[in-house]
């Protein structure tokens, strides 16, 4: 029994989940390089203590993201060879369009090179200065596009989503009271759309329930406010609905996915997530007039509306990936691998977000490193420690990712200060998960050695976590004794 399904820790310390055997076999391998502790120290210093700036060749297990890093199937690689590279009217576009219509249910499909490109098109169409956009917790690129176009984001997720220890099945749910109060305060005409994420990345990959989505749809329908879904990990959300929501256990993941999308007016999609592709995305809507505006803008920023910044071979890979994404055995194995890592980490007494989400295990860095002051970025500090210890690259999801308030210039201080261990799909084995779990447990046992963190030496104005550079606050070598 896993923490992701039962909401309870393993019955005994050290208990391990036996996740299902993978429904595939290995056809080719990519060698990984094992580095020495000194090599990692030198590399981290060169990268300005930002693991995102490390050369990939110096990373042993790369858990920075599941975006574009999953393993494509032999069917996807075969589809690549069928790509039609015609500039206009590529048959590969029509295959993608048919796949989105079949599995997501949206009529109008506008391809884009990745999810944030779809967010850019959507924001330019719908948002005007002074608009207010509510959503079930922010995501970095989504909020950035909203703010760049003059909107203010409002977090309307349930309060429990901000509590790492709150062990609830649907921590991605919208607090309907918060949404209704915002509508009453600013007026429905000032809300261009409600932004729904499924799952909620910044809360730890937490799902939203179908019942909650239906309630949001009913409320927004009364006020004539559109609902736009971030569908990047909607298949994973559908799996959690199947497992956790009463009355849904007999439905297929594909059926639940269609039901989710039916409660929305459109979606942005990063096909680099659920669809296994290395690049690609789309914006899909029901309103033909909105679709026409999107096609006009995609020509300006991405490419013709039948390729949207993607090559024909990528359109084919995404279309095939959509079909594979809803297969029950595949999504079960994906979720259980993440749960296995979560179970092992929980068994070591490590503070983390509960329950385990669909795409990653999120460590509670503030509780993990209680002696590191908030202004010295505990989560950023912990990402450095994981790399030094075992060559593991993870992602900061705390104050650095939250950025600065555009009005005051002050650092945002989110309640969640997390490190994300993001599992690419079909890439790593159970043994790799054991290496990660062992490293996390070692560092937790050494947590008393961490008395200080890092500070900025270079800070970009937008999406700073990608390219920021830091230095250790203490004059001694970072994190004391050499990493094991």
CSV table of C-alpha atoms in Angstrom, one decimal:
chain,number,residue,atom,x,y,z
A,1,UNK,CA,0.0,0.0,0.0
A,2,UNK,CA,1.5,3.4,-1.0
A,3,UNK,CA,1.2,6.8,0.5
A,4,UNK,CA,-0.3,8.1,-2.7
A,5,UNK,CA,-3.3,5.8,-2.5
A,6,UNK,CA,-3.9,5.3,1.3
A,7,UNK,CA,-2.8,8.7,2.6
A,8,UNK,CA,-1.1,6.8,5.4
A,9,UNK,CA,2.7,6.2,5.8
A,10,UNK,CA,4.1,2.7,5.4
A,11,UNK,CA,3.1,0.4,8.2
A,12,UNK,CA,6.6,-0.1,9.4
A,13,UNK,CA,9.8,2.0,9.1
A,14,UNK,CA,11.7,1.1,6.0
A,15,UNK,CA,8.7,-0.6,4.4
A,16,UNK,CA,8.9,-0.5,0.6
A,17,UNK,CA,6.2,-0.4,-2.1
A,18,UNK,CA,6.5,-3.0,-4.8
A,19,UNK,CA,5.3,-1.0,-7.7
A,20,UNK,CA,4.0,-2.9,-10.8
A,21,UNK,CA,6.5,-4.2,-13.3
A,22,UNK,CA,6.9,-1.8,-16.2
A,23,UNK,CA,4.7,-2.6,-19.3
A,24,UNK,CA,7.6,-2.3,-21.7
A,25,UNK,CA,11.1,-3.6,-22.2
A,26,UNK,CA,14.4,-1.7,-22.9
A,27,UNK,CA,15.5,-1.5,-26.5
A,28,UNK,CA,18.4,1.0,-26.2
A,29,UNK,CA,20.3,2.6,-23.4
A,30,UNK,CA,22.0,6.0,-22.8
A,31,UNK,CA,25.2,5.8,-20.7
A,32,UNK,CA,25.4,8.0,-17.6
A,33,UNK,CA,28.6,9.4,-16.2
A,34,UNK,CA,29.5,9.0,-12.5
A,35,UNK,CA,31.3,12.0,-11.2
A,36,UNK,CA,33.5,12.5,-8.1
A,37,UNK,CA,32.6,14.7,-5.1
A,38,UNK,CA,35.3,17.2,-6.2
A,39,UNK,CA,34.0,17.3,-9.8
A,40,UNK,CA,30.6,18.1,-8.5
A,41,UNK,CA,31.9,20.8,-6.2
A,42,UNK,CA,33.8,22.5,-9.0
A,43,UNK,CA,30.8,22.2,-11.4
A,44,UNK,CA,28.4,23.6,-8.9
A,45,UNK,CA,30.6,26.6,-8.2
A,46,UNK,CA,30.9,27.2,-12.0
A,47,UNK,CA,27.1,27.1,-12.2
A,48,UNK,CA,26.7,29.7,-9.6
A,49,UNK,CA,25.0,27.2,-7.2
A,50,UNK,CA,22.1,26.9,-9.6
A,51,UNK,CA,21.7,23.3,-10.6
A,52,UNK,CA,19.7,24.4,-13.7
A,53,UNK,CA,23.0,25.8,-15.1
A,54,UNK,CA,24.9,22.6,-14.8
A,55,UNK,CA,26.0,20.8,-17.9
A,56,UNK,CA,23.7,17.7,-18.3
A,57,UNK,CA,26.8,15.4,-18.8
A,58,UNK,CA,27.7,16.1,-15.1
A,59,UNK,CA,24.4,15.0,-13.8
A,60,UNK,CA,23.9,11.4,-12.8
A,61,UNK,CA,20.1,11.3,-12.1
A,62,UNK,CA,18.3,14.3,-13.6
A,63,UNK,CA,15.1,15.0,-11.8
A,64,UNK,CA,15.0,18.7,-12.8
A,65,UNK,CA,11.8,18.3,-14.8
A,66,UNK,CA,9.5,15.8,-16.5
A,67,UNK,CA,9.0,18.3,-19.4
A,68,UNK,CA,10.4,17.0,-22.6
A,69,UNK,CA,12.7,14.5,-20.8
A,70,UNK,CA,10.5,11.4,-21.0
A,71,UNK,CA,11.4,8.4,-23.2
A,72,UNK,CA,9.5,8.1,-26.4
A,73,UNK,CA,8.1,4.7,-27.5
A,74,UNK,CA,9.1,2.8,-30.6
A,75,UNK,CA,5.7,3.8,-32.0
A,76,UNK,CA,6.5,7.4,-31.5
A,77,UNK,CA,9.9,7.1,-33.1
A,78,UNK,CA,8.2,5.3,-36.0
A,79,UNK,CA,5.7,8.1,-36.2
A,80,UNK,CA,8.5,10.6,-36.4
A,81,UNK,CA,9.5,9.1,-39.8
A,82,UNK,CA,6.0,9.8,-41.1
A,83,UNK,CA,6.1,13.5,-40.4
A,84,UNK,CA,4.8,15.7,-43.2
A,85,UNK,CA,7.0,18.8,-43.3
A,86,UNK,CA,4.7,20.7,-45.6
A,87,UNK,CA,4.6,24.3,-44.6
A,88,UNK,CA,0.8,24.6,-45.0
A,89,UNK,CA,-1.8,21.9,-44.4
A,90,UNK,CA,0.6,19.2,-43.1
A,91,UNK,CA,-1.2,15.9,-42.7
A,92,UNK,CA,0.6,15.5,-39.4
A,93,UNK,CA,-1.4,18.5,-38.1
A,94,UNK,CA,-4.6,16.8,-39.0
A,95,UNK,CA,-3.5,13.7,-37.1
A,96,UNK,CA,-2.7,15.8,-34.0
A,97,UNK,CA,-6.0,17.7,-34.3
A,98,UNK,CA,-7.9,14.4,-34.5
A,99,UNK,CA,-6.1,13.0,-31.4
A,100,UNK,CA,-6.9,16.2,-29.3
A,101,UNK,CA,-10.5,16.1,-30.4
A,102,UNK,CA,-10.9,12.4,-29.6
A,103,UNK,CA,-9.2,12.3,-26.2
A,104,UNK,CA,-9.7,15.9,-24.9
A,105,UNK,CA,-12.9,16.9,-26.7
A,106,UNK,CA,-12.0,20.4,-27.9
A,107,UNK,CA,-13.1,21.3,-31.4
A,108,UNK,CA,-10.5,23.9,-32.3
A,109,UNK,CA,-6.8,23.0,-32.0
A,110,UNK,CA,-3.9,25.5,-32.4
A,111,UNK,CA,-0.5,23.9,-32.2
A,112,UNK,CA,2.4,25.7,-30.4
A,113,UNK,CA,6.0,24.8,-29.8
A,114,UNK,CA,5.3,24.2,-26.0
A,115,UNK,CA,3.0,25.0,-23.2
A,116,UNK,CA,4.2,28.5,-22.4
A,117,UNK,CA,3.8,29.5,-26.0
A,118,UNK,CA,0.1,28.5,-25.8
A,119,UNK,CA,-0.1,30.5,-22.5
A,120,UNK,CA,1.4,33.5,-24.3
A,121,UNK,CA,-1.2,33.3,-27.1
A,122,UNK,CA,-4.1,32.8,-24.7
A,123,UNK,CA,-3.0,35.7,-22.4
A,124,UNK,CA,-2.6,38.1,-25.4
A,125,UNK,CA,-6.1,37.3,-26.6
A,126,UNK,CA,-8.0,37.4,-23.3
A,127,UNK,CA,-6.2,39.6,-20.8
A,128,UNK,CA,-6.2,43.4,-20.6
A,129,UNK,CA,-4.5,45.7,-18.0
A,130,UNK,CA,-6.5,45.7,-14.8
A,131,UNK,CA,-7.9,42.2,-15.2
A,132,UNK,CA,-7.9,39.8,-12.3
A,133,UNK,CA,-7.2,36.1,-12.9
A,134,UNK,CA,-8.1,33.5,-10.2
A,135,UNK,CA,-6.5,30.1,-10.2
A,136,UNK,CA,-5.9,27.1,-8.0
A,137,UNK,CA,-2.4,28.2,-7.1
A,138,UNK,CA,0.0,29.9,-9.5
A,139,UNK,CA,2.5,28.3,-11.9
A,140,UNK,CA,5.6,30.2,-12.8
A,141,UNK,CA,5.2,30.7,-16.6
A,142,UNK,CA,1.4,30.9,-16.4
A,143,UNK,CA,1.4,33.8,-13.9
A,144,UNK,CA,4.3,35.5,-15.7
A,145,UNK,CA,2.3,35.7,-19.0
A,146,UNK,CA,-0.8,36.9,-17.1
A,147,UNK,CA,1.2,39.6,-15.3
A,148,UNK,CA,3.1,40.7,-18.5
A,149,UNK,CA,-0.3,41.4,-20.1
A,150,UNK,CA,-1.5,43.5,-17.1
A,151,UNK,CA,-3.4,41.0,-15.0
A,152,UNK,CA,-3.2,40.3,-11.2
A,153,UNK,CA,-3.2,36.7,-10.2
A,154,UNK,CA,-5.4,35.5,-7.2
A,155,UNK,CA,-4.8,32.2,-5.5
A,156,UNK,CA,-8.2,30.5,-4.9
A,157,UNK,CA,-6.9,27.0,-4.0
A,158,UNK,CA,-8.1,25.4,-0.7
A,159,UNK,CA,-6.0,26.4,2.3
A,160,UNK,CA,-4.9,22.8,2.8
A,161,UNK,CA,-2.9,23.0,-0.4
A,162,UNK,CA,-0.4,25.3,1.4
A,163,UNK,CA,0.1,22.8,4.2
A,164,UNK,CA,2.7,20.1,3.3
A,165,UNK,CA,1.4,17.7,6.0
A,166,UNK,CA,-2.3,18.0,5.2
A,167,UNK,CA,-3.0,14.4,3.9
A,168,UNK,CA,-6.1,14.9,1.7
A,169,UNK,CA,-7.1,13.3,-1.6
A,170,UNK,CA,-7.8,16.5,-3.6
A,171,UNK,CA,-5.6,19.3,-2.4
A,172,UNK,CA,-5.8,20.9,-5.8
A,173,UNK,CA,-9.5,21.8,-5.3
A,174,UNK,CA,-10.8,25.4,-5.7
A,175,UNK,CA,-12.1,27.1,-2.6
A,176,UNK,CA,-15.5,28.2,-4.0
A,177,UNK,CA,-15.9,30.8,-1.3
A,178,UNK,CA,-12.7,32.5,-2.3
A,179,UNK,CA,-13.7,32.5,-5.9
A,180,UNK,CA,-17.2,33.9,-5.2
A,181,UNK,CA,-15.8,36.6,-2.9
A,182,UNK,CA,-13.3,37.7,-5.7
A,183,UNK,CA,-16.2,37.9,-8.2
A,184,UNK,CA,-18.2,40.0,-5.8
A,185,UNK,CA,-15.3,42.3,-5.1
A,186,UNK,CA,-13.9,43.0,-8.6
A,187,UNK,CA,-16.9,42.1,-10.8
A,188,UNK,CA,-17.2,39.3,-13.3
A,189,UNK,CA,-16.4,41.6,-16.2
A,190,UNK,CA,-12.9,42.0,-14.8
A,191,UNK,CA,-12.2,38.3,-14.7
A,192,UNK,CA,-11.2,37.1,-18.2
A,193,UNK,CA,-11.2,33.5,-17.2
A,194,UNK,CA,-10.6,31.1,-14.3
A,195,UNK,CA,-7.3,29.3,-14.6
A,196,UNK,CA,-7.5,25.6,-13.5
A,197,UNK,CA,-4.5,23.4,-13.1
A,198,UNK,CA,-4.8,19.7,-13.1
A,199,UNK,CA,-2.7,18.6,-11.3
A,200,UNK,CA,-1.4,21.6,-9.3
A,201,UNK,CA,2.3,21.6,-9.7
A,202,UNK,CA,3.3,24.1,-7.0
A,203,UNK,CA,1.2,22.3,-4.4
A,204,UNK,CA,3.1,19.1,-4.9
A,205,UNK,CA,1.4,17.7,-8.0
A,206,UNK,CA,-2.0,17.6,-6.2
A,207,UNK,CA,-5.2,16.7,-8.1
A,208,UNK,CA,-8.5,18.5,-8.4
A,209,UNK,CA,-11.7,16.4,-8.1
A,210,UNK,CA,-14.3,16.1,-10.8
A,211,UNK,CA,-16.9,17.2,-8.4
A,212,UNK,CA,-15.0,20.4,-7.6
A,213,UNK,CA,-14.5,21.1,-11.3
A,214,UNK,CA,-18.3,20.8,-11.8
A,215,UNK,CA,-18.9,23.2,-8.9
A,216,UNK,CA,-16.5,25.7,-10.4
A,217,UNK,CA,-18.2,25.3,-13.8
A,218,UNK,CA,-21.6,26.0,-12.3
A,219,UNK,CA,-20.5,29.1,-10.5
A,220,UNK,CA,-18.6,30.5,-13.5
A,221,UNK,CA,-21.5,29.7,-15.9
A,222,UNK,CA,-23.8,31.9,-13.7
A,223,UNK,CA,-21.3,34.8,-14.1
A,224,UNK,CA,-20.4,34.0,-17.7
A,225,UNK,CA,-16.7,33.6,-16.9
A,226,UNK,CA,-14.7,31.1,-19.1
A,227,UNK,CA,-12.7,28.3,-17.5
A,228,UNK,CA,-9.3,27.4,-19.0
A,229,UNK,CA,-7.5,24.2,-18.1
A,230,UNK,CA,-3.8,23.7,-17.8
A,231,UNK,CA,-3.9,20.2,-19.2
A,232,UNK,CA,-0.2,19.3,-19.1
A,233,UNK,CA,-0.7,16.6,-16.5
A,234,UNK,CA,-4.5,16.1,-16.8
A,235,UNK,CA,-4.1,12.4,-17.5
A,236,UNK,CA,-2.3,12.0,-14.1
A,237,UNK,CA,-5.2,14.0,-12.5
A,238,UNK,CA,-7.7,11.6,-14.2
A,239,UNK,CA,-5.9,8.6,-12.7
A,240,UNK,CA,-6.2,10.1,-9.2
A,241,UNK,CA,-9.9,10.8,-9.8
A,242,UNK,CA,-10.3,7.1,-10.8
A,243,UNK,CA,-8.6,6.0,-7.6
A,244,UNK,CA,-9.9,8.4,-5.1
A,245,UNK,CA,-13.2,9.9,-6.1
A,246,UNK,CA,-16.3,7.9,-5.1
A,247,UNK,CA,-18.2,6.4,-8.0
A,248,UNK,CA,-15.4,6.8,-10.6
A,249,UNK,CA,-13.5,3.6,-10.1
A,250,UNK,CA,-15.1,1.8,-13.0
A,251,UNK,CA,-14.5,4.5,-15.5
A,252,UNK,CA,-11.4,4.5,-17.8
A,253,UNK,CA,-8.8,7.2,-17.5
A,254,UNK,CA,-9.7,8.3,-21.1
A,255,UNK,CA,-13.4,8.7,-20.1
A,256,UNK,CA,-12.5,10.7,-17.0
A,257,UNK,CA,-10.2,12.9,-19.0
A,258,UNK,CA,-13.0,13.8,-21.5
A,259,UNK,CA,-15.3,14.6,-18.5
A,260,UNK,CA,-12.7,16.9,-17.0
A,261,UNK,CA,-12.3,18.8,-20.3
A,262,UNK,CA,-16.1,19.0,-20.9
A,263,UNK,CA,-16.3,21.2,-17.8
A,264,UNK,CA,-13.9,23.8,-19.3
A,265,UNK,CA,-14.0,26.2,-22.3
A,266,UNK,CA,-10.5,25.5,-23.4
A,267,UNK,CA,-7.0,24.3,-22.5
A,268,UNK,CA,-3.3,25.0,-22.8
A,269,UNK,CA,-1.1,22.0,-23.1
A,270,UNK,CA,2.5,21.2,-22.8
A,271,UNK,CA,2.8,18.0,-24.7
A,272,UNK,CA,6.2,17.6,-23.2
A,273,UNK,CA,4.5,16.1,-20.1
A,274,UNK,CA,1.6,13.6,-20.3
A,275,UNK,CA,2.2,13.1,-24.1
A,276,UNK,CA,5.8,11.9,-23.7
A,277,UNK,CA,7.0,14.2,-26.5
A,278,UNK,CA,10.4,16.0,-26.4
A,279,UNK,CA,8.8,19.3,-27.7
A,280,UNK,CA,5.3,20.5,-28.5
A,281,UNK,CA,2.1,21.9,-27.2
A,282,UNK,CA,-1.3,23.3,-28.2
A,283,UNK,CA,-4.1,25.7,-27.3
A,284,UNK,CA,-7.6,24.3,-27.8
A,285,UNK,CA,-10.9,26.1,-27.4
A,286,UNK,CA,-14.6,25.6,-28.1
A,287,UNK,CA,-15.4,29.2,-29.3
A,288,UNK,CA,-14.8,29.6,-33.0
A,289,UNK,CA,-14.2,33.3,-32.7
A,290,UNK,CA,-11.6,32.8,-30.0
A,291,UNK,CA,-10.0,30.1,-32.1
A,292,UNK,CA,-9.7,32.6,-35.1
A,293,UNK,CA,-8.0,35.1,-32.9
A,294,UNK,CA,-5.6,32.5,-31.7
A,295,UNK,CA,-4.8,31.4,-35.2
A,296,UNK,CA,-4.0,34.9,-36.2
A,297,UNK,CA,-1.6,35.4,-33.3
A,298,UNK,CA,0.1,32.0,-33.6
A,299,UNK,CA,1.1,33.0,-37.2
A,300,UNK,CA,2.8,36.1,-35.6
A,301,UNK,CA,4.6,34.3,-32.8
A,302,UNK,CA,4.9,30.6,-33.6
A,303,UNK,CA,4.4,29.8,-37.3
A,304,UNK,CA,1.5,28.9,-39.6
A,305,UNK,CA,-1.6,27.6,-37.7
A,306,UNK,CA,-1.1,24.1,-39.0
A,307,UNK,CA,2.4,23.7,-37.5
A,308,UNK,CA,2.7,26.3,-34.8
A,309,UNK,CA,6.4,26.1,-34.3
A,310,UNK,CA,6.6,22.3,-34.5
A,311,UNK,CA,8.1,20.2,-37.2
A,312,UNK,CA,5.8,17.6,-38.8
A,313,UNK,CA,7.7,14.8,-37.1
A,314,UNK,CA,7.0,16.5,-33.7
A,315,UNK,CA,3.3,16.8,-34.5
A,316,UNK,CA,3.3,13.0,-35.2
A,317,UNK,CA,5.1,12.2,-32.0
A,318,UNK,CA,2.6,14.2,-29.9
A,319,UNK,CA,-0.4,12.6,-31.6
A,320,UNK,CA,1.0,9.1,-30.9
A,321,UNK,CA,1.9,10.1,-27.4
A,322,UNK,CA,-1.6,11.3,-26.7
A,323,UNK,CA,-2.9,7.8,-27.6
A,324,UNK,CA,-0.3,6.1,-25.3
A,325,UNK,CA,-0.9,8.5,-22.4
A,326,UNK,CA,-4.3,7.2,-21.5
A,327,UNK,CA,-3.4,3.5,-21.4
A,328,UNK,CA,-4.2,2.2,-17.9
A,329,UNK,CA,-1.1,0.0,-17.4
A,330,UNK,CA,1.2,2.9,-18.4
A,331,UNK,CA,-0.3,5.6,-16.2
A,332,UNK,CA,-0.5,3.1,-13.3
A,333,UNK,CA,3.2,2.3,-13.5
A,334,UNK,CA,4.1,6.0,-13.8
A,335,UNK,CA,2.1,7.0,-10.7
A,336,UNK,CA,3.4,4.0,-8.7
A,337,UNK,CA,7.0,4.7,-9.4
A,338,UNK,CA,6.6,8.2,-8.0
A,339,UNK,CA,4.8,6.7,-5.0
A,340,UNK,CA,7.6,4.2,-4.5
A,341,UNK,CA,10.1,7.0,-4.1
A,342,UNK,CA,7.7,8.8,-1.8
A,343,UNK,CA,7.3,5.7,0.4
A,344,UNK,CA,11.0,5.3,0.7
A,345,UNK,CA,11.6,8.9,1.6
A,346,UNK,CA,8.7,9.0,4.1
A,347,UNK,CA,10.0,5.8,5.8
A,348,UNK,CA,13.2,7.7,6.6
A,349,UNK,CA,11.2,10.4,8.4
A,350,UNK,CA,11.9,13.1,5.9
A,351,UNK,CA,9.4,16.0,5.8
A,352,UNK,CA,7.6,16.1,2.5
A,353,UNK,CA,4.3,17.0,0.9
A,354,UNK,CA,1.6,14.6,1.6
A,355,UNK,CA,0.0,12.8,-0.2
A,356,UNK,CA,2.6,12.1,-3.0
A,357,UNK,CA,1.5,13.7,-6.3
A,358,UNK,CA,1.5,12.4,-9.8
A,359,UNK,CA,4.8,13.6,-11.3
A,360,UNK,CA,7.2,14.3,-8.4
A,361,UNK,CA,8.0,13.9,-4.7
A,362,UNK,CA,8.2,17.4,-3.0
A,363,UNK,CA,10.5,17.8,0.0
A,364,UNK,CA,9.6,20.3,2.6
A,365,UNK,CA,12.8,22.3,2.6
A,366,UNK,CA,11.9,24.6,5.4
A,367,UNK,CA,11.3,21.7,7.8
A,368,UNK,CA,14.2,19.7,6.3
A,369,UNK,CA,16.7,22.6,6.9
A,370,UNK,CA,15.2,24.5,9.9
A,371,UNK,CA,18.4,26.3,10.7
A,372,UNK,CA,18.7,27.9,7.3
A,373,UNK,CA,17.0,31.3,7.4
A,374,UNK,CA,14.2,32.0,4.9
A,375,UNK,CA,16.1,34.8,3.3
A,376,UNK,CA,18.9,32.3,2.5
A,377,UNK,CA,16.6,30.1,0.5
A,378,UNK,CA,16.4,26.7,2.1
A,379,UNK,CA,15.0,25.0,-1.0
A,380,UNK,CA,17.8,26.4,-3.3
A,381,UNK,CA,20.3,25.3,-0.7
A,382,UNK,CA,18.9,21.7,-0.6
A,383,UNK,CA,19.0,21.4,-4.4
A,384,UNK,CA,22.8,22.1,-4.1
A,385,UNK,CA,23.2,19.6,-1.4
A,386,UNK,CA,21.5,16.8,-3.4
A,387,UNK,CA,23.8,17.4,-6.3
A,388,UNK,CA,26.9,17.4,-4.2
A,389,UNK,CA,25.9,14.2,-2.4
A,390,UNK,CA,24.9,12.0,-5.3
A,391,UNK,CA,24.9,13.9,-8.6
A,392,UNK,CA,21.1,14.4,-8.4
A,393,UNK,CA,19.6,17.4,-10.1
A,394,UNK,CA,16.3,18.6,-8.6
A,395,UNK,CA,14.2,21.8,-8.8
A,396,UNK,CA,13.6,24.6,-6.3
A,397,UNK,CA,10.0,25.5,-5.9
A,398,UNK,CA,9.9,28.1,-3.1
A,399,UNK,CA,10.9,31.7,-2.7
A,400,UNK,CA,13.3,31.8,-5.6
A,401,UNK,CA,10.6,30.5,-8.0
A,402,UNK,CA,8.0,32.8,-6.6
A,403,UNK,CA,10.0,35.8,-7.6
A,404,UNK,CA,9.3,39.4,-6.6
A,405,UNK,CA,6.0,41.3,-6.3
A,406,UNK,CA,5.8,43.5,-9.4
A,407,UNK,CA,4.4,46.4,-7.4
A,408,UNK,CA,6.6,46.4,-4.3
A,409,UNK,CA,9.7,44.7,-5.6
A,410,UNK,CA,9.8,42.6,-2.4
A,411,UNK,CA,10.6,38.9,-2.5
A,412,UNK,CA,7.4,36.8,-2.4
A,413,UNK,CA,7.4,34.4,0.5
A,414,UNK,CA,5.2,31.5,-0.2
A,415,UNK,CA,4.1,29.2,2.6
A,416,UNK,CA,5.5,26.3,0.6
A,417,UNK,CA,9.3,26.1,0.4
A,418,UNK,CA,9.8,22.9,-1.6
A,419,UNK,CA,12.4,20.9,-3.5
A,420,UNK,CA,10.8,18.9,-6.4
A,421,UNK,CA,12.2,15.5,-7.3
A,422,UNK,CA,10.5,15.2,-10.7
A,423,UNK,CA,10.4,11.8,-12.4
A,424,UNK,CA,10.6,11.7,-16.2
A,425,UNK,CA,8.2,9.1,-17.7
A,426,UNK,CA,9.7,5.7,-18.7
A,427,UNK,CA,13.3,6.8,-18.1
A,428,UNK,CA,14.6,5.6,-14.7
A,429,UNK,CA,14.5,2.3,-12.9
A,430,UNK,CA,13.6,1.3,-9.4
A,431,UNK,CA,17.3,1.2,-8.6
A,432,UNK,CA,17.6,4.9,-9.6
A,433,UNK,CA,14.8,5.7,-7.2
A,434,UNK,CA,16.7,3.9,-4.4
A,435,UNK,CA,19.8,6.0,-5.1
A,436,UNK,CA,17.7,9.1,-4.8
A,437,UNK,CA,15.9,8.0,-1.6
A,438,UNK,CA,19.2,7.0,0.0
A,439,UNK,CA,20.7,10.4,-0.8
A,440,UNK,CA,17.7,12.2,0.6
A,441,UNK,CA,17.9,10.1,3.8
A,442,UNK,CA,21.6,10.7,4.2
A,443,UNK,CA,21.2,14.5,3.9
A,444,UNK,CA,18.3,14.5,6.4
A,445,UNK,CA,20.5,12.7,8.9
A,446,UNK,CA,23.1,15.4,8.4
A,447,UNK,CA,20.6,18.3,8.6
A,448,UNK,CA,22.3,19.7,11.7
A,449,UNK,CA,25.3,20.6,9.6
A,450,UNK,CA,23.3,23.1,7.5
A,451,UNK,CA,23.4,26.4,9.4
A,452,UNK,CA,23.4,28.8,6.4
A,453,UNK,CA,22.2,28.9,2.8
A,454,UNK,CA,22.8,31.0,-0.3
A,455,UNK,CA,22.3,34.5,-1.5
A,456,UNK,CA,21.9,36.1,-5.0
A,457,UNK,CA,24.9,37.2,-7.0
A,458,UNK,CA,22.8,37.6,-10.2
A,459,UNK,CA,19.0,37.9,-10.5
A,460,UNK,CA,17.1,38.1,-13.8
A,461,UNK,CA,13.9,40.2,-13.7
A,462,UNK,CA,11.7,37.4,-15.1
A,463,UNK,CA,11.5,33.7,-14.2
A,464,UNK,CA,14.6,34.2,-12.2
A,465,UNK,CA,15.0,30.6,-11.0
A,466,UNK,CA,16.2,29.5,-14.4
A,467,UNK,CA,19.3,31.7,-14.7
A,468,UNK,CA,20.0,33.2,-11.3
A,469,UNK,CA,23.4,32.7,-9.7
A,470,UNK,CA,24.2,32.4,-6.0
A,471,UNK,CA,27.0,32.2,-3.5
A,472,UNK,CA,27.2,30.4,-0.2
A,473,UNK,CA,26.4,32.8,2.7
A,474,UNK,CA,29.0,31.2,5.0
A,475,UNK,CA,32.7,31.7,4.3
A,476,UNK,CA,33.4,28.0,4.9
A,477,UNK,CA,33.1,25.5,2.0
A,478,UNK,CA,29.4,25.0,1.3
A,479,UNK,CA,27.7,22.4,3.5
A,480,UNK,CA,30.8,21.5,5.5
A,481,UNK,CA,32.5,18.1,5.0
A,482,UNK,CA,32.9,16.7,1.5
A,483,UNK,CA,29.8,15.1,0.1
A,484,UNK,CA,29.8,11.3,0.2
